[in-house]
Amino acid sequence: MSKTKADSYERPMRLRATSHLRDLCAETEFNRAQLIQPLFVVEGLKGEEPVPGLRGVMRQSLPHLLKQVEQDLAAGVTQFILFPVPAEKHDEEFDHRFTQSVIRELRKAFGTSFCLWMDTCLCSATTHGHCAVLNDEKIALKKTLKALAESARAFAEAGADGISPSDMMDGRTAYIRAALDRHGFKLTPVMSYSTKFASNFYGPFREAADSAPQFGDRRHYQLDPRNRTAAIAASVRCADEGADLLMVKPGMTSLDLIQPIIAATSKQVGAYQVSGEYGGLSLLAENGLVNFDAALPETWHVFKRAGAQFIITYGARYAQALGVR
Ligand code: PBG
C-alpha cells in the first residue's frame, strides 16, 4: 500500500489531544448573561409543584417564586422570562392585576439586579387555551391584537424590562410596539418569538402553563415545520415591524434557520430550547442514559455554533454549577 499524504502528516486529531489544545481551538463561547431562565407563577396555587418531565422546574405561588428568584440570582442567573398562569380564564377581557402584582413584587424584592422578560400571549388566560380571542372558533384578529397590546402595556407599566410576544398572530409586533410607544415605553424592547413552529415539543410546557388548546391545534397560526421560506419571512416581518430581538422555536429543530434569519434581518437571533427538548434530556438522564450535566452544556454550545445570540433554557439555573462563566 502506498503511503498517502494523509497517512504521513494530516492528523486533525493532534489538535484534540489535550484539553489545552481543545480549548485553544474552541470557537464557541458564551456566558451566563446570555442564558434566560423561564419561570412559572400560578395564581391561587398553594406552595409549589414540579412540572412533570422538566428537571428542576416548578409551578409556583408568588412566595415560592420570590424564593426561587433569590436562589437563581445567587446561582448567577440574570435573565428571566416569566409565564403567568391566572386563576380565572376569560374569553375577551383579561385581568392583569395578578401578573402586575407579581412583577411589582419581583422589582420590590430584587430591584434591577436582573432582567425580566414577559411572555405575552393569551393561551394561559383564555377558556379555550388558544393564543387568540375567538369568535365562533375563528380568530378575531383585531380584538386579539388589542388584547396583546394591552397585556404588553400592563406588564411594562408594572416594571417588566422587555416584552416577548409568543402568539404568532399576524401584525402583533407592530401593534405591541405602537402601544408601548404610545404609553411612554419607547425604550422597552420587544423580543419576538418570530420564527415559531406548530410543534409537538411544547407538551410539558402546556401542562405547566395550563395552556393546551381545548379543541383543534395551533397550526392555523403557528408555522408549518416543513416550510423554510415562510419561517424566514416570519422573522423578517417581525424585524420590519420593530422587533429588537428575534428567536427561533423550538431551538434544537430550527438550528438551520438562525444564520439565514440573521442574514435577512441584521438582527440578533436567539433560540428557545423548548420544554420537549429540555424534557428529552431530563428523561434520558433520569433513565441513566445520558449524563445531564455534560449533555446540557453540549446543547448550549451547539446553539452558539449555529449563531444563536441568546438561549432560553430551563437549565439556565445550572449554568454556574456546570462551569459556565
Ligand atoms: C405560549 C407559549 C408556548 C411556549 C412558550 N410560549 C406554548 C405554545 O405555543 O403552545 C412553549 C414553550 C416550551 O414548550 O417550552 N404561546
Tab-separated table of C-alpha atoms and ligand atoms in Angstrom:
chain	number	residue	atom	x	y	z
A	1	MET	CA	0.000	0.000	0.000
A	2	SER	CA	1.444	3.339	-0.983
A	3	LYS	CA	1.859	5.973	1.638
A	4	THR	CA	-0.672	8.795	1.147
A	5	LYS	CA	-0.415	12.402	2.193
A	6	ALA	CA	-2.998	11.754	4.875
A	7	ASP	CA	-1.026	8.883	6.339
A	8	SER	CA	2.101	10.946	6.585
A	9	TYR	CA	1.032	14.199	8.169
A	10	GLU	CA	-2.680	15.040	8.069
A	11	ARG	CA	-3.771	14.251	11.605
A	12	PRO	CA	-6.592	16.568	12.712
A	13	MET	CA	-6.730	14.617	15.964
A	14	ARG	CA	-3.488	16.289	17.035
A	15	LEU	CA	-5.436	19.392	17.992
A	16	ARG	CA	-7.855	17.341	20.068
A	17	ALA	CA	-5.217	15.524	22.084
A	18	THR	CA	-5.293	17.619	25.272
A	19	SER	CA	-7.824	19.868	26.937
A	20	HIS	CA	-5.466	22.845	26.472
A	21	LEU	CA	-5.332	22.263	22.733
A	22	ARG	CA	-9.091	21.741	22.544
A	23	ASP	CA	-9.715	24.966	24.460
A	24	LEU	CA	-7.239	26.812	22.247
A	25	CYS	CA	-9.255	25.818	19.198
A	26	ALA	CA	-12.775	26.188	20.620
A	27	GLU	CA	-14.773	28.613	18.511
A	28	THR	CA	-17.897	28.992	20.607
A	29	GLU	CA	-18.043	30.635	23.976
A	30	PHE	CA	-20.935	32.076	25.879
A	31	ASN	CA	-21.635	33.287	29.336
A	32	ARG	CA	-24.485	33.190	31.794
A	33	ALA	CA	-25.610	36.651	30.737
A	34	GLN	CA	-26.871	35.074	27.521
A	35	LEU	CA	-28.972	32.363	29.151
A	36	ILE	CA	-32.602	33.129	30.006
A	37	GLN	CA	-34.397	31.157	32.723
A	38	PRO	CA	-38.170	30.561	32.352
A	39	LEU	CA	-40.361	30.855	35.466
A	40	PHE	CA	-43.981	29.799	36.029
A	41	VAL	CA	-46.101	31.669	38.543
A	42	VAL	CA	-49.567	30.286	39.207
A	43	GLU	CA	-52.326	32.341	40.763
A	44	GLY	CA	-54.137	30.559	43.585
A	45	LEU	CA	-51.603	27.729	43.842
A	46	LYS	CA	-50.613	26.751	47.364
A	47	GLY	CA	-46.866	26.304	47.522
A	48	GLU	CA	-45.229	24.767	44.516
A	49	GLU	CA	-45.306	21.635	42.379
A	50	PRO	CA	-42.809	20.149	39.951
A	51	VAL	CA	-43.504	20.250	36.219
A	52	PRO	CA	-43.516	16.619	35.075
A	53	GLY	CA	-40.540	15.798	32.869
A	54	LEU	CA	-38.632	19.045	33.383
A	55	ARG	CA	-35.733	18.711	35.775
A	56	GLY	CA	-35.645	21.472	38.373
A	57	VAL	CA	-38.703	23.325	37.020
A	58	MET	CA	-41.628	24.207	39.290
A	59	ARG	CA	-45.034	25.816	39.067
A	60	GLN	CA	-45.001	28.271	41.930
A	61	SER	CA	-47.062	30.567	44.083
A	62	LEU	CA	-45.768	34.122	44.393
A	63	PRO	CA	-43.923	33.499	47.717
A	64	HIS	CA	-42.197	30.443	46.232
A	65	LEU	CA	-41.359	32.361	43.068
A	66	LEU	CA	-39.663	35.030	45.166
A	67	LYS	CA	-37.568	32.357	46.913
A	68	GLN	CA	-36.754	30.751	43.572
A	69	VAL	CA	-35.556	34.013	42.074
A	70	GLU	CA	-33.436	34.709	45.136
A	71	GLN	CA	-31.772	31.309	44.690
A	72	ASP	CA	-31.388	31.792	40.951
A	73	LEU	CA	-29.781	35.202	41.385
A	74	ALA	CA	-27.349	33.647	43.857
A	75	ALA	CA	-26.615	30.988	41.209
A	76	GLY	CA	-25.705	33.691	38.716
A	77	VAL	CA	-28.882	33.896	36.624
A	78	THR	CA	-29.505	37.437	35.379
A	79	GLN	CA	-32.200	36.919	32.744
A	80	PHE	CA	-35.686	35.535	33.315
A	81	ILE	CA	-38.782	35.053	31.197
A	82	LEU	CA	-41.965	34.878	33.230
A	83	PHE	CA	-45.063	32.855	32.349
A	84	PRO	CA	-48.012	33.957	34.456
A	85	VAL	CA	-50.884	31.499	34.859
A	86	PRO	CA	-54.036	33.339	36.002
A	87	ALA	CA	-56.658	31.508	38.086
A	88	GLU	CA	-59.621	32.769	36.131
A	89	LYS	CA	-59.962	32.229	32.406
A	90	HIS	CA	-61.689	34.747	30.157
A	91	ASP	CA	-62.620	34.997	26.509
A	92	GLU	CA	-62.189	38.641	25.736
A	93	GLU	CA	-61.419	40.983	28.618
A	94	PHE	CA	-58.303	39.962	30.505
A	95	ASP	CA	-57.372	40.869	34.026
A	96	HIS	CA	-53.700	41.751	34.526
A	97	ARG	CA	-53.792	42.536	38.225
A	98	PHE	CA	-52.238	39.258	39.365
A	99	THR	CA	-49.403	39.449	36.820
A	100	GLN	CA	-48.782	43.087	37.594
A	101	SER	CA	-48.562	42.339	41.304
A	102	VAL	CA	-46.015	39.577	40.613
A	103	ILE	CA	-43.860	41.924	38.534
A	104	ARG	CA	-44.065	44.616	41.202
A	105	GLU	CA	-43.128	42.185	43.987
A	106	LEU	CA	-40.141	40.942	41.994
A	107	ARG	CA	-38.996	44.507	41.400
A	108	LYS	CA	-39.536	45.399	45.042
A	109	ALA	CA	-37.542	42.404	46.257
A	110	PHE	CA	-34.681	42.408	43.758
A	111	GLY	CA	-34.656	45.837	42.127
A	112	THR	CA	-32.841	45.975	38.828
A	113	SER	CA	-30.396	43.180	39.615
A	114	PHE	CA	-31.986	41.105	36.840
A	115	CYS	CA	-33.722	41.469	33.500
A	116	LEU	CA	-37.371	40.424	33.365
A	117	TRP	CA	-38.917	39.436	30.037
A	118	MET	CA	-42.645	38.817	29.945
A	119	ASP	CA	-44.036	36.099	27.746
A	120	THR	CA	-47.003	37.855	26.169
A	121	CYS	CA	-49.734	35.566	24.938
A	122	LEU	CA	-53.347	34.697	25.658
A	123	CYS	CA	-53.292	30.885	25.803
A	124	SER	CA	-52.928	30.674	29.614
A	125	ALA	CA	-55.700	33.240	30.067
A	126	THR	CA	-58.431	32.019	27.709
A	127	THR	CA	-61.072	29.392	28.486
A	128	HIS	CA	-60.269	27.561	25.227
A	129	GLY	CA	-56.466	27.667	25.514
A	130	HIS	CA	-55.852	29.283	22.116
A	131	CYS	CA	-53.449	32.213	21.759
A	132	ALA	CA	-56.219	34.484	20.454
A	133	VAL	CA	-59.615	35.968	21.087
A	134	LEU	CA	-62.027	33.765	19.150
A	135	ASN	CA	-65.314	34.455	17.516
A	136	ASP	CA	-67.172	31.246	16.705
A	137	GLU	CA	-63.886	29.293	16.940
A	138	LYS	CA	-62.280	31.680	14.393
A	139	ILE	CA	-59.516	34.126	15.281
A	140	ALA	CA	-60.816	37.641	15.880
A	141	LEU	CA	-57.559	39.310	14.857
A	142	LYS	CA	-58.263	42.922	15.762
A	143	LYS	CA	-59.522	42.007	19.228
A	144	THR	CA	-56.569	39.682	19.726
A	145	LEU	CA	-54.049	42.363	18.787
A	146	LYS	CA	-55.742	44.821	21.125
A	147	ALA	CA	-55.641	42.312	23.982
A	148	LEU	CA	-51.961	41.531	23.367
A	149	ALA	CA	-51.038	45.209	23.195
A	150	GLU	CA	-52.962	45.838	26.393
A	151	SER	CA	-51.091	42.984	28.132
A	152	ALA	CA	-47.774	44.425	26.958
A	153	ARG	CA	-48.689	47.863	28.279
A	154	ALA	CA	-49.786	46.434	31.630
A	155	PHE	CA	-46.568	44.424	32.012
A	156	ALA	CA	-44.348	47.373	31.063
A	157	GLU	CA	-46.217	49.630	33.447
A	158	ALA	CA	-45.670	47.189	36.318
A	159	GLY	CA	-41.932	47.163	35.663
A	160	ALA	CA	-41.127	44.472	33.090
A	161	ASP	CA	-37.870	45.058	31.200
A	162	GLY	CA	-38.981	43.535	27.918
A	163	ILE	CA	-41.969	42.117	26.090
A	164	SER	CA	-41.852	38.776	24.382
A	165	PRO	CA	-44.922	38.010	22.227
A	166	SER	CA	-45.332	34.263	21.612
A	167	ASP	CA	-48.762	34.154	19.980
A	168	MET	CA	-47.808	34.256	16.263
A	169	MET	CA	-50.732	36.473	15.255
A	170	ASP	CA	-50.152	38.480	12.074
A	171	GLY	CA	-49.057	42.015	12.854
A	172	ARG	CA	-48.684	41.663	16.602
A	173	THR	CA	-45.163	43.020	16.853
A	174	ALA	CA	-46.133	46.300	15.173
A	175	TYR	CA	-49.265	46.552	17.291
A	176	ILE	CA	-47.392	45.948	20.532
A	177	ARG	CA	-44.568	48.325	19.558
A	178	ALA	CA	-47.081	51.075	18.815
A	179	ALA	CA	-48.889	50.547	22.132
A	180	LEU	CA	-45.633	50.633	24.100
A	181	ASP	CA	-44.555	53.824	22.338
A	182	ARG	CA	-47.920	55.449	22.873
A	183	HIS	CA	-47.790	54.803	26.603
A	184	GLY	CA	-44.287	56.122	27.099
A	185	PHE	CA	-42.381	52.825	26.918
A	186	LYS	CA	-40.296	53.745	23.905
A	187	LEU	CA	-37.236	52.098	25.395
A	188	THR	CA	-38.904	48.804	26.320
A	189	PRO	CA	-37.510	46.188	23.917
A	190	VAL	CA	-39.560	43.573	22.117
A	191	MET	CA	-38.059	40.099	21.803
A	192	SER	CA	-40.454	38.404	19.405
A	193	TYR	CA	-40.951	34.691	19.110
A	194	SER	CA	-40.524	35.479	15.425
A	195	THR	CA	-39.996	32.030	13.915
A	196	LYS	CA	-42.212	29.791	16.000
A	197	PHE	CA	-43.429	26.484	14.688
A	198	ALA	CA	-46.556	24.499	15.419
A	199	SER	CA	-44.533	21.859	17.218
A	200	ASN	CA	-45.032	18.648	19.118
A	201	PHE	CA	-42.263	19.627	21.506
A	202	TYR	CA	-44.313	22.010	23.674
A	203	GLY	CA	-46.076	19.260	25.624
A	204	PRO	CA	-44.562	19.667	29.117
A	205	PHE	CA	-44.938	23.440	28.886
A	206	ARG	CA	-48.656	23.291	28.171
A	207	GLU	CA	-49.124	21.244	31.333
A	208	ALA	CA	-47.148	23.819	33.297
A	209	ALA	CA	-48.897	26.846	31.808
A	210	ASP	CA	-52.336	25.270	31.690
A	211	SER	CA	-52.478	26.376	28.065
A	212	ALA	CA	-53.348	23.325	25.943
A	213	PRO	CA	-55.970	24.133	23.298
A	214	GLN	CA	-59.338	22.674	24.266
A	215	PHE	CA	-60.168	21.968	20.626
A	216	GLY	CA	-58.143	21.803	17.431
A	217	ASP	CA	-54.478	22.776	17.398
A	218	ARG	CA	-52.311	25.807	16.650
A	219	ARG	CA	-51.453	25.001	13.038
A	220	HIS	CA	-53.577	27.825	11.664
A	221	TYR	CA	-51.369	30.423	13.325
A	222	GLN	CA	-48.012	28.851	14.191
A	223	LEU	CA	-45.582	27.963	11.363
A	224	ASP	CA	-45.536	24.701	9.425
A	225	PRO	CA	-42.269	22.861	10.249
A	226	ARG	CA	-41.997	21.789	6.616
A	227	ASN	CA	-41.515	25.367	5.423
A	228	ARG	CA	-38.264	27.244	5.294
A	229	THR	CA	-39.408	30.236	3.233
A	230	ALA	CA	-42.313	31.144	5.493
A	231	ALA	CA	-40.128	30.533	8.547
A	232	ILE	CA	-37.580	33.119	7.443
A	233	ALA	CA	-40.282	35.511	6.213
A	234	ALA	CA	-41.962	35.440	9.637
A	235	SER	CA	-38.783	36.742	11.292
A	236	VAL	CA	-38.212	39.303	8.537
A	237	ARG	CA	-41.703	40.601	9.124
A	238	CYS	CA	-41.205	40.852	12.882
A	239	ALA	CA	-37.972	42.749	12.273
A	240	ASP	CA	-39.755	45.121	9.892
A	241	GLU	CA	-42.469	45.631	12.485
A	242	GLY	CA	-39.931	46.764	15.050
A	243	ALA	CA	-38.806	43.666	16.951
A	244	ASP	CA	-35.478	44.327	18.657
A	245	LEU	CA	-34.548	40.680	19.076
A	246	LEU	CA	-35.707	37.622	17.175
A	247	MET	CA	-35.983	33.983	18.126
A	248	VAL	CA	-36.369	30.522	16.669
A	249	LYS	CA	-38.522	27.979	18.481
A	250	PRO	CA	-38.199	25.054	19.045
A	251	GLY	CA	-34.487	25.824	19.081
A	252	MET	CA	-32.960	22.409	18.532
A	253	THR	CA	-35.130	21.683	15.496
A	254	SER	CA	-34.554	25.161	13.981
A	255	LEU	CA	-30.764	25.456	14.048
A	256	ASP	CA	-30.629	25.657	10.266
A	257	LEU	CA	-32.694	28.848	10.278
A	258	ILE	CA	-30.606	31.002	12.603
A	259	GLN	CA	-27.952	32.123	10.096
A	260	PRO	CA	-30.414	32.796	7.251
A	261	ILE	CA	-32.536	34.933	9.589
A	262	ILE	CA	-29.509	36.930	10.739
A	263	ALA	CA	-28.526	37.436	7.099
A	264	ALA	CA	-32.016	38.535	6.125
A	265	THR	CA	-32.631	40.908	9.038
A	266	SER	CA	-29.273	42.039	10.504
A	267	LYS	CA	-30.866	41.343	13.883
A	268	GLN	CA	-29.614	39.109	16.653
A	269	VAL	CA	-31.444	35.814	16.868
A	270	GLY	CA	-31.887	33.674	19.958
A	271	ALA	CA	-33.055	30.093	20.372
A	272	TYR	CA	-35.637	28.675	22.749
A	273	GLN	CA	-34.719	25.211	23.956
A	274	VAL	CA	-38.340	24.252	24.496
A	275	SER	CA	-39.878	22.040	27.137
A	276	GLY	CA	-39.943	18.917	24.963
A	277	GLU	CA	-36.268	19.342	24.100
A	278	TYR	CA	-35.117	20.028	27.655
A	279	GLY	CA	-37.525	17.338	28.870
A	280	GLY	CA	-35.887	14.854	26.499
A	281	LEU	CA	-32.563	15.405	28.236
A	282	SER	CA	-34.204	15.256	31.673
A	283	LEU	CA	-35.889	11.929	30.929
A	284	LEU	CA	-32.813	10.379	29.328
A	285	ALA	CA	-30.838	11.370	32.414
A	286	GLU	CA	-33.487	10.001	34.747
A	287	ASN	CA	-33.160	6.674	32.992
A	288	GLY	CA	-29.393	6.696	33.274
A	289	LEU	CA	-28.955	7.021	29.520
A	290	VAL	CA	-27.263	10.390	29.402
A	291	ASN	CA	-25.065	12.477	31.666
A	292	PHE	CA	-27.306	15.509	32.124
A	293	ASP	CA	-24.526	17.790	33.383
A	294	ALA	CA	-22.481	17.173	30.260
A	295	ALA	CA	-25.295	16.949	27.723
A	296	LEU	CA	-26.950	20.241	28.663
A	297	PRO	CA	-23.912	22.479	28.022
A	298	GLU	CA	-23.283	20.476	24.839
A	299	THR	CA	-26.656	21.635	23.514
A	300	TRP	CA	-25.875	25.240	24.513
A	301	HIS	CA	-22.592	25.165	22.596
A	302	VAL	CA	-24.426	23.826	19.573
A	303	PHE	CA	-26.876	26.748	19.730
A	304	LYS	CA	-23.918	29.108	19.826
A	305	ARG	CA	-22.193	27.310	16.967
A	306	ALA	CA	-25.349	27.770	14.926
A	307	GLY	CA	-25.219	31.501	15.632
A	308	ALA	CA	-27.707	31.981	18.483
A	309	GLN	CA	-27.046	35.179	20.403
A	310	PHE	CA	-29.017	34.077	23.471
A	311	ILE	CA	-30.637	30.879	24.681
A	312	ILE	CA	-33.853	30.455	26.611
A	313	THR	CA	-33.327	27.238	28.536
A	314	TYR	CA	-34.964	25.645	31.564
A	315	GLY	CA	-31.465	24.732	32.727
A	316	ALA	CA	-30.060	28.282	32.939
A	317	ARG	CA	-30.043	27.953	36.729
A	318	TYR	CA	-27.489	25.118	36.493
A	319	ALA	CA	-25.044	27.044	34.304
A	320	GLN	CA	-22.793	28.354	37.064
A	321	ALA	CA	-22.560	24.949	38.711
A	322	LEU	CA	-21.689	23.476	35.317
A	323	GLY	CA	-18.779	25.857	34.939
A	324	VAL	CA	-20.321	28.457	32.620
A	325	ARG	CA	-18.778	31.850	33.345
B	1	PBG	C1	-47.364	30.360	24.582
B	1	PBG	C2	-46.074	29.657	24.621
B	1	PBG	C3	-45.797	28.303	24.379
B	1	PBG	C4	-44.443	28.134	24.648
B	1	PBG	C5	-43.934	29.377	25.000
B	1	PBG	N1	-44.943	30.309	24.977
B	1	PBG	C6	-46.678	27.163	24.031
B	1	PBG	C7	-47.388	27.117	22.757
B	1	PBG	O1	-47.227	27.959	21.874
B	1	PBG	O2	-48.204	26.205	22.644
B	1	PBG	C8	-43.712	26.822	24.588
B	1	PBG	C9	-42.512	26.736	25.462
B	1	PBG	C10	-41.999	25.370	25.711
B	1	PBG	O3	-42.509	24.342	25.231
B	1	PBG	O4	-41.019	25.284	26.458
B	1	PBG	N2	-47.958	30.541	23.353
